[in-house]
Short mmCIF file of C-alpha atoms in Angstrom, two decimals:
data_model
loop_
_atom_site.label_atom_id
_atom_site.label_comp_id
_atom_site.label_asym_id
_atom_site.label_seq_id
_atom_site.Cartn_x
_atom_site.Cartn_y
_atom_site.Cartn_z
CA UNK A 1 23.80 20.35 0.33
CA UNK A 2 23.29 16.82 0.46
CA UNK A 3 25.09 16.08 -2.57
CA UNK A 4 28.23 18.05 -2.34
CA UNK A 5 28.39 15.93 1.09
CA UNK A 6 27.87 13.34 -0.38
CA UNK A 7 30.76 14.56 -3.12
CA UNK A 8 33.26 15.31 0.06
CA UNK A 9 32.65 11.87 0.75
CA UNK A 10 33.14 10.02 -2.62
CA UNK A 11 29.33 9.44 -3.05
CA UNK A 12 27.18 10.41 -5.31
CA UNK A 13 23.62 11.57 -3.87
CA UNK A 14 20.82 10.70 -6.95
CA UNK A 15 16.97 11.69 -6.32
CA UNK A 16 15.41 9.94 -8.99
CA UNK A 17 12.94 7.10 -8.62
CA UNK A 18 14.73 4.31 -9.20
CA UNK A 19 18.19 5.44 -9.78
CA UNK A 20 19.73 1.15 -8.72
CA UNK A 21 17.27 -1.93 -9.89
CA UNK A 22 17.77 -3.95 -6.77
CA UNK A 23 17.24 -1.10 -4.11
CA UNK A 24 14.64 0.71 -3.25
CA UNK A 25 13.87 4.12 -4.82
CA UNK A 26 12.44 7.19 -3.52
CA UNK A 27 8.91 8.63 -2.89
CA UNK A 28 7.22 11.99 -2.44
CA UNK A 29 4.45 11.05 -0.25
CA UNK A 30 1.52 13.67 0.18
CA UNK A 31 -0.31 14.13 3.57
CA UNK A 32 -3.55 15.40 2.63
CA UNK A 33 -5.64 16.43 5.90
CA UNK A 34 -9.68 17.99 4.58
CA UNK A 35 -11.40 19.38 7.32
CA UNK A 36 -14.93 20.85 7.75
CA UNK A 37 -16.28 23.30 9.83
CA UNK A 38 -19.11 21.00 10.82
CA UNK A 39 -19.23 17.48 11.97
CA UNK A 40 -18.81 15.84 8.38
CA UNK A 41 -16.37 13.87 7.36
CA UNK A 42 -14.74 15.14 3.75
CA UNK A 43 -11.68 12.27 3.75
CA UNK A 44 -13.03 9.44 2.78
CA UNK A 45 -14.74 11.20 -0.30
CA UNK A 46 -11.48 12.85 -1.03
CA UNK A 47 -9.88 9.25 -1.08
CA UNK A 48 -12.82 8.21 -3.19
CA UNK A 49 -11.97 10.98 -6.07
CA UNK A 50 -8.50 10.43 -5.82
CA UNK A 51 -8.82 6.27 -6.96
CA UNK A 52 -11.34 7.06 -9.07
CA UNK A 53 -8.37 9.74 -10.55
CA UNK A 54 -5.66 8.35 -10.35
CA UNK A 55 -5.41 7.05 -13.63
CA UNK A 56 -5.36 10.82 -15.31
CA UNK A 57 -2.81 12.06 -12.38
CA UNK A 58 -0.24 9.48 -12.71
CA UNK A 59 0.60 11.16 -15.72
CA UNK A 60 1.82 14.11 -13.66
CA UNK A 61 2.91 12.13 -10.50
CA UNK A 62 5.08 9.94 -12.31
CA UNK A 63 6.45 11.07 -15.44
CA UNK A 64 9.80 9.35 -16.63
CA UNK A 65 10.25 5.71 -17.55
CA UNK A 66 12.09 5.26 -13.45
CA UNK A 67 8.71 6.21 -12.28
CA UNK A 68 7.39 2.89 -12.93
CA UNK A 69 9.87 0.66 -12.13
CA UNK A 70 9.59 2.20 -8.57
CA UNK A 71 6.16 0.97 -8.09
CA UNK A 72 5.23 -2.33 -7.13
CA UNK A 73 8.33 -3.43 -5.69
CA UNK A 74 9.64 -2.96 -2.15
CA UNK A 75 7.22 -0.69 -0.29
CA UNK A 76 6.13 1.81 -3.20
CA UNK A 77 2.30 1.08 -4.05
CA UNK A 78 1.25 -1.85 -5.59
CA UNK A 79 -2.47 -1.56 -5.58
CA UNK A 80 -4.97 0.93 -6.66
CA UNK A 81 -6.80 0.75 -3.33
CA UNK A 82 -6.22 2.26 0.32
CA UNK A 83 -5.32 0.44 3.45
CA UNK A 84 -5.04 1.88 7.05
CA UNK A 85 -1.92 -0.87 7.76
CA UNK A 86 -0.43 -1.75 4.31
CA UNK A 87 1.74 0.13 2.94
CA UNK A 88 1.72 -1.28 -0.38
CA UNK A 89 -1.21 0.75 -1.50
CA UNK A 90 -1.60 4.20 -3.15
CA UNK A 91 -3.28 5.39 0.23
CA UNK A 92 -2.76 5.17 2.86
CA UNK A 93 -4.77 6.39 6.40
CA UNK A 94 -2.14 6.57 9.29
CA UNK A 95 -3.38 5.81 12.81
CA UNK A 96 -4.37 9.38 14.05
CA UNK A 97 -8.13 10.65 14.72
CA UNK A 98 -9.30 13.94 14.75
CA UNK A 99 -7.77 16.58 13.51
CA UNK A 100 -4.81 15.06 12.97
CA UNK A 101 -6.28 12.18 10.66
CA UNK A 102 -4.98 12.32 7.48
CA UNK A 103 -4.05 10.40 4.46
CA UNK A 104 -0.90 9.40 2.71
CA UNK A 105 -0.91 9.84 -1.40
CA UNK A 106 2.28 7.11 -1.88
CA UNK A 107 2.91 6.97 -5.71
CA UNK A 108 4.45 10.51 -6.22
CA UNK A 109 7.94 10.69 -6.46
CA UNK A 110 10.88 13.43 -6.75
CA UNK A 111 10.66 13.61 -10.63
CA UNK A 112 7.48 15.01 -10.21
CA UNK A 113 7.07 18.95 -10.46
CA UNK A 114 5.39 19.09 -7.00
CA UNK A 115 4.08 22.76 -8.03
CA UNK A 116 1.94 21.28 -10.84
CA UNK A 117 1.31 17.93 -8.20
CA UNK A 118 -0.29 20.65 -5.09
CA UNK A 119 -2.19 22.09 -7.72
CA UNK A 120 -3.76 19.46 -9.31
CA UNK A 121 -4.81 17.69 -5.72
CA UNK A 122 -6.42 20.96 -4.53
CA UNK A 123 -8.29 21.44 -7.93
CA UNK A 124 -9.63 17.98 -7.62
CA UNK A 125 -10.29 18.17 -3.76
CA UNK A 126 -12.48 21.20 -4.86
CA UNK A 127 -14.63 19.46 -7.55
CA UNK A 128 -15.00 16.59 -4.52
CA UNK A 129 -16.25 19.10 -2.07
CA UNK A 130 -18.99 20.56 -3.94
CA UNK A 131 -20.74 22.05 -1.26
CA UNK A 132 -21.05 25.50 0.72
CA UNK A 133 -18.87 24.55 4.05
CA UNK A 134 -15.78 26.55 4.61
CA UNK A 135 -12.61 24.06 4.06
CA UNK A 136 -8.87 23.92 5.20
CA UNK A 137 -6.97 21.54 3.39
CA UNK A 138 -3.53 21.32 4.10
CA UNK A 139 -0.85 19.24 2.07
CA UNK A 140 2.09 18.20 3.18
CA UNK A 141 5.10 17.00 1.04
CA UNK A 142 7.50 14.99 2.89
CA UNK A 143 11.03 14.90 1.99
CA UNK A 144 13.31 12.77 4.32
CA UNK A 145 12.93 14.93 7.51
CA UNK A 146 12.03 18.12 5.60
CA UNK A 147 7.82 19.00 6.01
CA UNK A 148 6.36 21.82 3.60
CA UNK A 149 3.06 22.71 3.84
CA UNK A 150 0.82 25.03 1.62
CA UNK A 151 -1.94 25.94 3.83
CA UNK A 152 -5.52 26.47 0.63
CA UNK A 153 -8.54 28.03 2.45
CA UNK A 154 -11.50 27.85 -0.25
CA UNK A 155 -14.87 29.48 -0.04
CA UNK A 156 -16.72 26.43 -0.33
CA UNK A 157 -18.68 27.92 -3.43
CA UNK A 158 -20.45 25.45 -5.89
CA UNK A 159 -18.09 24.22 -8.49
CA UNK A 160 -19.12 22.63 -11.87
CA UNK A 161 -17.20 20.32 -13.63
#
């Protein structure tokens, strides 16, 4: 759709990472939201096995040569850290509380096959939650103004690496 507007228009519409050198370039950003049925807190160990990750999934996250000349340069992530204000970081926490905290995975972008991207995340979030507690994790891939979310309920059973 958006590129045969684009077309009827006499623009072209490109999705890749980096498709001009002095503009910016475009991100898949993934919400990632753990919850547990008890009082504990399972985000900031999710954040913690995602850095200490991220090296093996940026493989997956950002495969073509584009990839990298997206990050580090306008507001794609610069740092292998997390911030709750910066938004030059690969995480990032947005100001919500609750059940509506979450945080924001920021080097992904639309060359990625988001399939193989959900299912890596949720395998990993797994092997971070090793315990017995019943777990909704919901990920959210955000796409200008488009949200879609794959809802993974575990059992919370022991898993060995």
């Amino acid at each position: 759709v958006v590129r045969t507007v684009a077309a009827q228009n006499g623009l072209c519409a490109n999705f890749s990472p980096k498709p001009l050198p002095d503009w910016d370039g475009n991100g898949m950003h993934i919400n990632i939201s753990a919850q547990c049925d008890e009082a504990a807190q399972p985000l900031p160990s999710v954040i913690a096995g995602i850095l200490e990750n991220i090296r093996d999934m940026t493989l997956f996250l950002n495969p073509c040569e584009e990839s990298y000349r997206r990050l580090g340069h306008d507001k794609a992530p610069q740092y292998v850290t997390w911030s709750a204000e910066n938004r030059s970081q690969l995480i990032r926490i947005p100001a919500a509380t609750g059940a509506q905290s979450r945080m924001e995975l920021r080097s992904p972008d639309p060359s990625c096959n988001p399939h193989l991207a959900f299912a890596m995340l949720l395998w990993l979030i797994s092997i971070i939650l090793q315990n017995s507690v019943l777990l909704s994790v919901s990920l959210c891939l955000l796409v200008g103004s488009i949200a879609f979310a794959v809802i993974y309920a575990g059992t919370g059973s022991r898993f060995k690496k």
